[in-house]
Structure formats: structure tokens, C-alpha cells
Amino acid sequence: MRRGGYPSGFLQDKKDLTPSRAISSGRVGAGRARQVACVSFALGLAASATLGLSAMLVLAAGGMMGILYSMRLKRSALSWVPYAIAYPTVPLWVWVSLGKFTPGMLVIYPIAIPFTLAVHLANQLRDYDEDASQGMRGLVQYLGKQAAGRLCVGLLLLSPLSLLTTVQGYRDGTVVLLLSILVHWLLIACCLHRYPAQYDMRTWNAIFKRLQLSGPLMLIGWALSVLR
């Protein structure tokens, strides 16, 4: 699934004037970045095609969400929508690839919305000031930095509980899910303790990095807990 994000990264970097970005800083040429993005996406689709047409289509859908975010929605109040669709697509792709998909598993999309919204807010809050100076009007700009920060922390702490509402009975996967939620809470608590009452770029950078670990762990735990 990771290769599907490269076209999105290229498009986002091309439009973003932030000096730390590879293209805007001149470290990588736009032409070379475009080639790498296209080749990476094609390789991802080709690899996924070996698992079946359905798996390839699911991967393509996830990748297109990243492109849609970078090209159209990043600078709008709907900037969270691609996250809400793409993030739960990861376990969906796994189920489809393994031939274990059932329609009931689509419940992951509404269940994951609070968490994916939190991930999106953390991501945009990292660059709040730079984005605002460029005239960007994403969701965090509409909410304001303080309101978006409070909402993000609240969702990060409470949203994992929604995953437990669909778990029925005891399974080995339930233990994995519970442990992953505890790890998630611990990581977020450590970030908040390190930067108390300072919801600045350092805080959101630290939180967003931890979410790259805790988010997939919780999705894997949930997937294992609902598989029959």
C-alpha cells in the first residue's frame, strides 16, 4: 500500500512552497520526482495485481485518495475526507488479498472516522503557521489552531474505543487490539507530557510520528479481532 502514496507526495511537494520540501527546496527536480512517483505507483499496482484484480483495485482506490487530497482537497474544509477513506482501506486491502473479505467488514469506515480525523488534524497542525501564511484554508484553518488542537487530542484519546464496539467475544486478535490501544495511549501521553500545554509544531510532529506506529497496530489488531 505504501507505493500508492508516492504520487500524492509528489503533487503535494510540487504545490507546497515550504522550504523543507524536497522539490520546493531544489534538492529533487520536479521531472525526476514525477518519474519516481509514476514508476512507484505502477510497481505497487503490478505487485498488488499478483494477488488478484480486486486487490489491485483497492490499492488504486487508496492511492487515488492521496492524489485527490494533494490536488483538490488539502486546501479545503473537506481535507479530512481522503484520510477517512484511505486509512481504513489498508486492512480492507489485506482482507481482499487474503480472500477473507465480507461486506460486514466495511463497518471499519464509519468506525475509523474519529481516528482518521485525528490523524489528519495532527498532520495539518504540524504546518499550521506555514500553511496559513500561504493562504491555505484546510480544516484546521477553519477550526483555528487551539480548537483543532483540543479536538485532535480528544479524538486521539477517545477514538480507539470505537474499535472495541464491534469486537464480539474473546479472540487472540482481541488481545492484540487491546495491547495496541494501550501502546497508542502511552505514546500520546508521552508526547503530551514532554510538551505540556505547548500545542506547537514540536508537539504535533512528535504525535504524528507516533501515529505511524500506533495507527497500523490498532488496524491490524482490529482486523485480527473480527476475522472468523
PDB file of C-alpha atoms in Angstrom:
ATOM      1  CA  MET A   1       0.000   0.000   0.000  1.00  0.00           C
ATOM      2  CA  ARG A   2       2.890   2.379   0.679  1.00  0.00           C
ATOM      3  CA  ARG A   3       3.719   2.858  -3.009  1.00  0.00           C
ATOM      4  CA  GLY A   4       0.304   4.387  -3.557  1.00  0.00           C
ATOM      5  CA  GLY A   5       1.407   7.406  -1.523  1.00  0.00           C
ATOM      6  CA  TYR A   6       4.291   8.477  -3.740  1.00  0.00           C
ATOM      7  CA  PRO A   7       2.202  10.257  -6.419  1.00  0.00           C
ATOM      8  CA  SER A   8       0.446  12.114  -3.617  1.00  0.00           C
ATOM      9  CA  GLY A   9       3.763  13.136  -2.116  1.00  0.00           C
ATOM     10  CA  PHE A  10       4.998  14.442  -5.455  1.00  0.00           C
ATOM     11  CA  LEU A  11       1.871  16.504  -6.089  1.00  0.00           C
ATOM     12  CA  GLN A  12       1.845  17.872  -2.568  1.00  0.00           C
ATOM     13  CA  ASP A  13       5.521  18.777  -2.685  1.00  0.00           C
ATOM     14  CA  LYS A  14       5.128  20.451  -6.074  1.00  0.00           C
ATOM     15  CA  LYS A  15       2.430  22.787  -4.782  1.00  0.00           C
ATOM     16  CA  ASP A  16       3.907  23.332  -1.341  1.00  0.00           C
ATOM     17  CA  LEU A  17       6.302  26.278  -1.010  1.00  0.00           C
ATOM     18  CA  THR A  18       7.661  25.129   2.356  1.00  0.00           C
ATOM     19  CA  PRO A  19      11.488  25.249   2.128  1.00  0.00           C
ATOM     20  CA  SER A  20      11.872  21.858   3.825  1.00  0.00           C
ATOM     21  CA  ARG A  21      10.069  20.118   0.958  1.00  0.00           C
ATOM     22  CA  ALA A  22      12.353  18.291  -1.445  1.00  0.00           C
ATOM     23  CA  ILE A  23      11.065  19.858  -4.681  1.00  0.00           C
ATOM     24  CA  SER A  24      10.498  23.392  -3.421  1.00  0.00           C
ATOM     25  CA  SER A  25      13.999  23.412  -1.911  1.00  0.00           C
ATOM     26  CA  GLY A  26      15.542  22.249  -5.187  1.00  0.00           C
ATOM     27  CA  ARG A  27      17.016  19.041  -3.744  1.00  0.00           C
ATOM     28  CA  VAL A  28      14.928  16.987  -6.181  1.00  0.00           C
ATOM     29  CA  GLY A  29      13.877  18.079  -9.656  1.00  0.00           C
ATOM     30  CA  ALA A  30      10.159  18.067 -10.476  1.00  0.00           C
ATOM     31  CA  GLY A  31      10.727  15.872 -13.537  1.00  0.00           C
ATOM     32  CA  ARG A  32      12.648  13.241 -11.605  1.00  0.00           C
ATOM     33  CA  ALA A  33      10.102  13.271  -8.790  1.00  0.00           C
ATOM     34  CA  ARG A  34       7.290  12.775 -11.308  1.00  0.00           C
ATOM     35  CA  GLN A  35       9.080   9.782 -12.825  1.00  0.00           C
ATOM     36  CA  VAL A  36       9.704   8.188  -9.441  1.00  0.00           C
ATOM     37  CA  ALA A  37       6.090   8.766  -8.399  1.00  0.00           C
ATOM     38  CA  CYS A  38       4.654   7.202 -11.558  1.00  0.00           C
ATOM     39  CA  VAL A  39       7.025   4.229 -11.523  1.00  0.00           C
ATOM     40  CA  SER A  40       6.417   3.586  -7.822  1.00  0.00           C
ATOM     41  CA  PHE A  41       2.657   3.686  -8.245  1.00  0.00           C
ATOM     42  CA  ALA A  42       2.835   1.380 -11.266  1.00  0.00           C
ATOM     43  CA  LEU A  43       5.044  -1.084  -9.387  1.00  0.00           C
ATOM     44  CA  GLY A  44       2.631  -1.048  -6.478  1.00  0.00           C
ATOM     45  CA  LEU A  45      -0.305  -1.821  -8.755  1.00  0.00           C
ATOM     46  CA  ALA A  46       1.655  -4.552 -10.535  1.00  0.00           C
ATOM     47  CA  ALA A  47       2.637  -6.187  -7.261  1.00  0.00           C
ATOM     48  CA  SER A  48      -0.924  -5.970  -5.985  1.00  0.00           C
ATOM     49  CA  ALA A  49      -2.248  -7.449  -9.240  1.00  0.00           C
ATOM     50  CA  THR A  50      -0.450 -10.696  -8.401  1.00  0.00           C
ATOM     51  CA  LEU A  51      -2.906 -11.002  -5.514  1.00  0.00           C
ATOM     52  CA  GLY A  52      -5.909 -10.535  -7.768  1.00  0.00           C
ATOM     53  CA  LEU A  53      -7.799  -7.842  -9.629  1.00  0.00           C
ATOM     54  CA  SER A  54      -9.807  -6.876  -6.555  1.00  0.00           C
ATOM     55  CA  ALA A  55      -6.661  -6.289  -4.515  1.00  0.00           C
ATOM     56  CA  MET A  56      -5.231  -4.102  -7.260  1.00  0.00           C
ATOM     57  CA  LEU A  57      -8.416  -2.012  -7.476  1.00  0.00           C
ATOM     58  CA  VAL A  58      -8.478  -1.485  -3.716  1.00  0.00           C
ATOM     59  CA  LEU A  59      -4.850  -0.345  -3.802  1.00  0.00           C
ATOM     60  CA  ALA A  60      -5.620   2.007  -6.689  1.00  0.00           C
ATOM     61  CA  ALA A  61      -8.547   3.487  -4.754  1.00  0.00           C
ATOM     62  CA  GLY A  62      -6.331   4.136  -1.738  1.00  0.00           C
ATOM     63  CA  GLY A  63      -3.662   5.757  -3.889  1.00  0.00           C
ATOM     64  CA  MET A  64      -6.201   7.955  -5.642  1.00  0.00           C
ATOM     65  CA  MET A  65      -7.342   9.315  -2.288  1.00  0.00           C
ATOM     66  CA  GLY A  66      -3.833  10.629  -1.717  1.00  0.00           C
ATOM     67  CA  ILE A  67      -3.797  12.260  -5.133  1.00  0.00           C
ATOM     68  CA  LEU A  68      -7.248  13.770  -4.551  1.00  0.00           C
ATOM     69  CA  TYR A  69      -6.068  15.178  -1.228  1.00  0.00           C
ATOM     70  CA  SER A  70      -2.981  16.812  -2.698  1.00  0.00           C
ATOM     71  CA  MET A  71      -4.602  18.158  -5.858  1.00  0.00           C
ATOM     72  CA  ARG A  72      -8.011  19.323  -4.659  1.00  0.00           C
ATOM     73  CA  LEU A  73      -8.990  18.851  -1.035  1.00  0.00           C
ATOM     74  CA  LYS A  74      -5.912  19.745   1.012  1.00  0.00           C
ATOM     75  CA  ARG A  75      -6.835  23.414   0.789  1.00  0.00           C
ATOM     76  CA  SER A  76     -10.498  22.980   1.713  1.00  0.00           C
ATOM     77  CA  ALA A  77     -12.648  22.120   4.718  1.00  0.00           C
ATOM     78  CA  LEU A  78     -13.044  18.625   3.198  1.00  0.00           C
ATOM     79  CA  SER A  79      -9.333  17.909   3.554  1.00  0.00           C
ATOM     80  CA  TRP A  80     -10.105  15.141   6.063  1.00  0.00           C
ATOM     81  CA  VAL A  81     -12.208  13.055   3.637  1.00  0.00           C
ATOM     82  CA  PRO A  82      -9.318  11.305   1.809  1.00  0.00           C
ATOM     83  CA  TYR A  83      -7.890  10.295   5.194  1.00  0.00           C
ATOM     84  CA  ALA A  84     -11.242   8.852   6.258  1.00  0.00           C
ATOM     85  CA  ILE A  85     -11.339   6.716   3.118  1.00  0.00           C
ATOM     86  CA  ALA A  86      -7.679   5.811   2.621  1.00  0.00           C
ATOM     87  CA  TYR A  87      -6.724   4.844   6.177  1.00  0.00           C
ATOM     88  CA  PRO A  88      -9.311   2.052   6.628  1.00  0.00           C
ATOM     89  CA  THR A  89      -8.506   0.855   3.108  1.00  0.00           C
ATOM     90  CA  VAL A  90      -5.288  -0.683   4.484  1.00  0.00           C
ATOM     91  CA  PRO A  91      -6.997  -3.546   6.396  1.00  0.00           C
ATOM     92  CA  LEU A  92      -9.582  -3.788   3.620  1.00  0.00           C
ATOM     93  CA  TRP A  93      -6.768  -4.422   1.124  1.00  0.00           C
ATOM     94  CA  VAL A  94      -5.352  -7.123   3.415  1.00  0.00           C
ATOM     95  CA  TRP A  95      -8.709  -8.878   3.683  1.00  0.00           C
ATOM     96  CA  VAL A  96      -9.302  -8.729  -0.058  1.00  0.00           C
ATOM     97  CA  SER A  97      -5.784 -10.003  -0.761  1.00  0.00           C
ATOM     98  CA  LEU A  98      -6.303 -12.952   1.590  1.00  0.00           C
ATOM     99  CA  GLY A  99      -9.722 -13.724   0.134  1.00  0.00           C
ATOM    100  CA  LYS A 100     -11.392 -13.184   3.523  1.00  0.00           C
ATOM    101  CA  PHE A 101     -13.368 -10.042   2.753  1.00  0.00           C
ATOM    102  CA  THR A 102     -17.030  -9.887   3.748  1.00  0.00           C
ATOM    103  CA  PRO A 103     -19.371  -6.881   3.326  1.00  0.00           C
ATOM    104  CA  GLY A 104     -19.670  -6.583   7.092  1.00  0.00           C
ATOM    105  CA  MET A 105     -16.033  -5.536   7.258  1.00  0.00           C
ATOM    106  CA  LEU A 106     -16.927  -2.219   5.612  1.00  0.00           C
ATOM    107  CA  VAL A 107     -18.035  -1.079   9.062  1.00  0.00           C
ATOM    108  CA  ILE A 108     -14.388  -0.097   9.583  1.00  0.00           C
ATOM    109  CA  TYR A 109     -15.019   3.073   7.545  1.00  0.00           C
ATOM    110  CA  PRO A 110     -17.531   4.805   9.861  1.00  0.00           C
ATOM    111  CA  ILE A 111     -15.828   3.380  12.943  1.00  0.00           C
ATOM    112  CA  ALA A 112     -12.434   4.749  11.933  1.00  0.00           C
ATOM    113  CA  ILE A 113     -13.637   8.273  11.067  1.00  0.00           C
ATOM    114  CA  PRO A 114     -12.867   9.780  14.522  1.00  0.00           C
ATOM    115  CA  PHE A 115      -9.343   8.370  14.484  1.00  0.00           C
ATOM    116  CA  THR A 116      -8.608   9.285  10.871  1.00  0.00           C
ATOM    117  CA  LEU A 117      -9.849  12.801  11.579  1.00  0.00           C
ATOM    118  CA  ALA A 118      -7.422  12.998  14.500  1.00  0.00           C
ATOM    119  CA  VAL A 119      -4.541  11.810  12.298  1.00  0.00           C
ATOM    120  CA  HIS A 120      -5.434  14.421   9.700  1.00  0.00           C
ATOM    121  CA  LEU A 121      -5.618  17.213  12.269  1.00  0.00           C
ATOM    122  CA  ALA A 122      -2.235  16.237  13.723  1.00  0.00           C
ATOM    123  CA  ASN A 123      -0.734  16.250  10.244  1.00  0.00           C
ATOM    124  CA  GLN A 124      -2.071  19.684   9.334  1.00  0.00           C
ATOM    125  CA  LEU A 125      -1.305  21.188  12.733  1.00  0.00           C
ATOM    126  CA  ARG A 126       2.380  20.434  12.169  1.00  0.00           C
ATOM    127  CA  ASP A 127       2.450  23.011   9.379  1.00  0.00           C
ATOM    128  CA  TYR A 128      -0.326  25.292  10.597  1.00  0.00           C
ATOM    129  CA  ASP A 129       1.593  28.577  10.536  1.00  0.00           C
ATOM    130  CA  GLU A 130       3.376  27.930   7.232  1.00  0.00           C
ATOM    131  CA  ASP A 131       0.171  26.773   5.548  1.00  0.00           C
ATOM    132  CA  ALA A 132      -1.749  29.780   6.852  1.00  0.00           C
ATOM    133  CA  SER A 133       0.946  32.139   5.551  1.00  0.00           C
ATOM    134  CA  GLN A 134       0.470  30.614   2.089  1.00  0.00           C
ATOM    135  CA  GLY A 135      -3.271  31.249   2.234  1.00  0.00           C
ATOM    136  CA  MET A 136      -4.235  27.616   2.726  1.00  0.00           C
ATOM    137  CA  ARG A 137      -7.703  27.045   4.173  1.00  0.00           C
ATOM    138  CA  GLY A 138      -7.761  23.435   5.268  1.00  0.00           C
ATOM    139  CA  LEU A 139      -9.906  22.072   8.067  1.00  0.00           C
ATOM    140  CA  VAL A 140      -7.541  23.232  10.824  1.00  0.00           C
ATOM    141  CA  GLN A 141      -7.591  26.788   9.492  1.00  0.00           C
ATOM    142  CA  TYR A 142     -11.390  26.765   9.576  1.00  0.00           C
ATOM    143  CA  LEU A 143     -11.380  25.439  13.145  1.00  0.00           C
ATOM    144  CA  GLY A 144      -8.490  27.560  14.390  1.00  0.00           C
ATOM    145  CA  LYS A 145      -5.270  26.279  15.938  1.00  0.00           C
ATOM    146  CA  GLN A 146      -6.470  25.995  19.543  1.00  0.00           C
ATOM    147  CA  ALA A 147      -9.832  24.405  18.738  1.00  0.00           C
ATOM    148  CA  ALA A 148      -8.246  21.989  16.267  1.00  0.00           C
ATOM    149  CA  GLY A 149      -5.585  21.068  18.822  1.00  0.00           C
ATOM    150  CA  ARG A 150      -8.100  20.309  21.561  1.00  0.00           C
ATOM    151  CA  LEU A 151     -10.285  18.339  19.167  1.00  0.00           C
ATOM    152  CA  CYS A 152      -7.289  16.361  17.936  1.00  0.00           C
ATOM    153  CA  VAL A 153      -6.153  15.364  21.431  1.00  0.00           C
ATOM    154  CA  GLY A 154      -9.684  14.416  22.447  1.00  0.00           C
ATOM    155  CA  LEU A 155     -10.157  12.234  19.383  1.00  0.00           C
ATOM    156  CA  LEU A 156      -6.744  10.610  19.790  1.00  0.00           C
ATOM    157  CA  LEU A 157      -7.625   9.565  23.328  1.00  0.00           C
ATOM    158  CA  LEU A 158     -11.250   8.511  22.796  1.00  0.00           C
ATOM    159  CA  SER A 159     -11.490   7.258  19.209  1.00  0.00           C
ATOM    160  CA  PRO A 160      -9.722   3.893  19.794  1.00  0.00           C
ATOM    161  CA  LEU A 161     -12.642   2.883  21.991  1.00  0.00           C
ATOM    162  CA  SER A 162     -14.916   2.815  18.938  1.00  0.00           C
ATOM    163  CA  LEU A 163     -12.912  -0.126  17.594  1.00  0.00           C
ATOM    164  CA  LEU A 164     -13.897  -2.167  20.640  1.00  0.00           C
ATOM    165  CA  THR A 165     -17.624  -1.730  19.981  1.00  0.00           C
ATOM    166  CA  THR A 166     -17.511  -4.219  17.096  1.00  0.00           C
ATOM    167  CA  VAL A 167     -15.487  -6.899  18.874  1.00  0.00           C
ATOM    168  CA  GLN A 168     -17.692  -9.805  19.902  1.00  0.00           C
ATOM    169  CA  GLY A 169     -16.319 -12.468  22.191  1.00  0.00           C
ATOM    170  CA  TYR A 170     -12.749 -13.307  23.072  1.00  0.00           C
ATOM    171  CA  ARG A 171     -10.186 -13.971  20.365  1.00  0.00           C
ATOM    172  CA  ASP A 172      -6.426 -13.799  20.180  1.00  0.00           C
ATOM    173  CA  GLY A 173      -6.859 -10.738  17.988  1.00  0.00           C
ATOM    174  CA  THR A 174      -8.763  -9.014  20.797  1.00  0.00           C
ATOM    175  CA  VAL A 175      -5.655  -9.155  22.964  1.00  0.00           C
ATOM    176  CA  VAL A 176      -3.605  -7.642  20.133  1.00  0.00           C
ATOM    177  CA  LEU A 177      -6.179  -4.867  19.754  1.00  0.00           C
ATOM    178  CA  LEU A 178      -6.220  -4.078  23.466  1.00  0.00           C
ATOM    179  CA  LEU A 179      -2.431  -4.021  23.639  1.00  0.00           C
ATOM    180  CA  SER A 180      -2.207  -1.787  20.571  1.00  0.00           C
ATOM    181  CA  ILE A 181      -4.685   0.669  22.117  1.00  0.00           C
ATOM    182  CA  LEU A 182      -2.646   0.752  25.322  1.00  0.00           C
ATOM    183  CA  VAL A 183       0.523   1.380  23.301  1.00  0.00           C
ATOM    184  CA  HIS A 184      -1.271   4.168  21.432  1.00  0.00           C
ATOM    185  CA  TRP A 185      -2.402   5.856  24.636  1.00  0.00           C
ATOM    186  CA  LEU A 186       1.081   5.538  26.126  1.00  0.00           C
ATOM    187  CA  LEU A 187       2.724   7.116  23.077  1.00  0.00           C
ATOM    188  CA  ILE A 188       0.281  10.033  23.029  1.00  0.00           C
ATOM    189  CA  ALA A 189       0.622  10.539  26.789  1.00  0.00           C
ATOM    190  CA  CYS A 190       4.412  10.655  26.473  1.00  0.00           C
ATOM    191  CA  CYS A 191       4.169  13.349  23.806  1.00  0.00           C
ATOM    192  CA  LEU A 192       1.767  15.445  25.869  1.00  0.00           C
ATOM    193  CA  HIS A 193       3.922  15.019  28.975  1.00  0.00           C
ATOM    194  CA  ARG A 194       7.058  16.062  27.115  1.00  0.00           C
ATOM    195  CA  TYR A 195       5.426  19.227  25.786  1.00  0.00           C
ATOM    196  CA  PRO A 196       2.884  20.164  28.490  1.00  0.00           C
ATOM    197  CA  ALA A 197       0.452  22.894  27.462  1.00  0.00           C
ATOM    198  CA  GLN A 198       2.525  23.559  24.334  1.00  0.00           C
ATOM    199  CA  TYR A 199       0.493  22.534  21.317  1.00  0.00           C
ATOM    200  CA  ASP A 200       3.137  23.737  18.903  1.00  0.00           C
ATOM    201  CA  MET A 201       4.878  22.229  15.897  1.00  0.00           C
ATOM    202  CA  ARG A 202       7.138  20.063  18.084  1.00  0.00           C
ATOM    203  CA  THR A 203       4.135  18.518  19.794  1.00  0.00           C
ATOM    204  CA  TRP A 204       2.341  17.672  16.564  1.00  0.00           C
ATOM    205  CA  ASN A 205       5.488  16.397  14.871  1.00  0.00           C
ATOM    206  CA  ALA A 206       6.070  14.031  17.778  1.00  0.00           C
ATOM    207  CA  ILE A 207       2.445  12.888  17.849  1.00  0.00           C
ATOM    208  CA  PHE A 208       2.247  12.376  14.094  1.00  0.00           C
ATOM    209  CA  LYS A 209       5.401  10.241  14.105  1.00  0.00           C
ATOM    210  CA  ARG A 210       3.962   8.027  16.864  1.00  0.00           C
ATOM    211  CA  LEU A 211       0.722   7.651  14.934  1.00  0.00           C
ATOM    212  CA  GLN A 212       2.673   5.981  12.120  1.00  0.00           C
ATOM    213  CA  LEU A 213       3.228   3.141  14.596  1.00  0.00           C
ATOM    214  CA  SER A 214       0.098   3.048  16.726  1.00  0.00           C
ATOM    215  CA  GLY A 215      -2.380   3.566  13.872  1.00  0.00           C
ATOM    216  CA  PRO A 216      -1.376   0.490  11.820  1.00  0.00           C
ATOM    217  CA  LEU A 217      -1.049  -1.579  15.016  1.00  0.00           C
ATOM    218  CA  MET A 218      -4.637  -0.805  16.004  1.00  0.00           C
ATOM    219  CA  LEU A 219      -5.905  -1.518  12.490  1.00  0.00           C
ATOM    220  CA  ILE A 220      -4.098  -4.870  12.491  1.00  0.00           C
ATOM    221  CA  GLY A 221      -5.448  -5.687  15.940  1.00  0.00           C
ATOM    222  CA  TRP A 222      -8.984  -4.822  14.865  1.00  0.00           C
ATOM    223  CA  ALA A 223      -8.644  -6.880  11.683  1.00  0.00           C
ATOM    224  CA  LEU A 224      -7.484  -9.914  13.662  1.00  0.00           C
ATOM    225  CA  SER A 225     -10.261  -9.499  16.222  1.00  0.00           C
ATOM    226  CA  VAL A 226     -13.067  -9.602  13.642  1.00  0.00           C
ATOM    227  CA  LEU A 227     -11.720 -12.331  11.361  1.00  0.00           C
ATOM    228  CA  ARG A 228     -13.594 -15.595  11.726  1.00  0.00           C
TER     229      ARG A 228
END
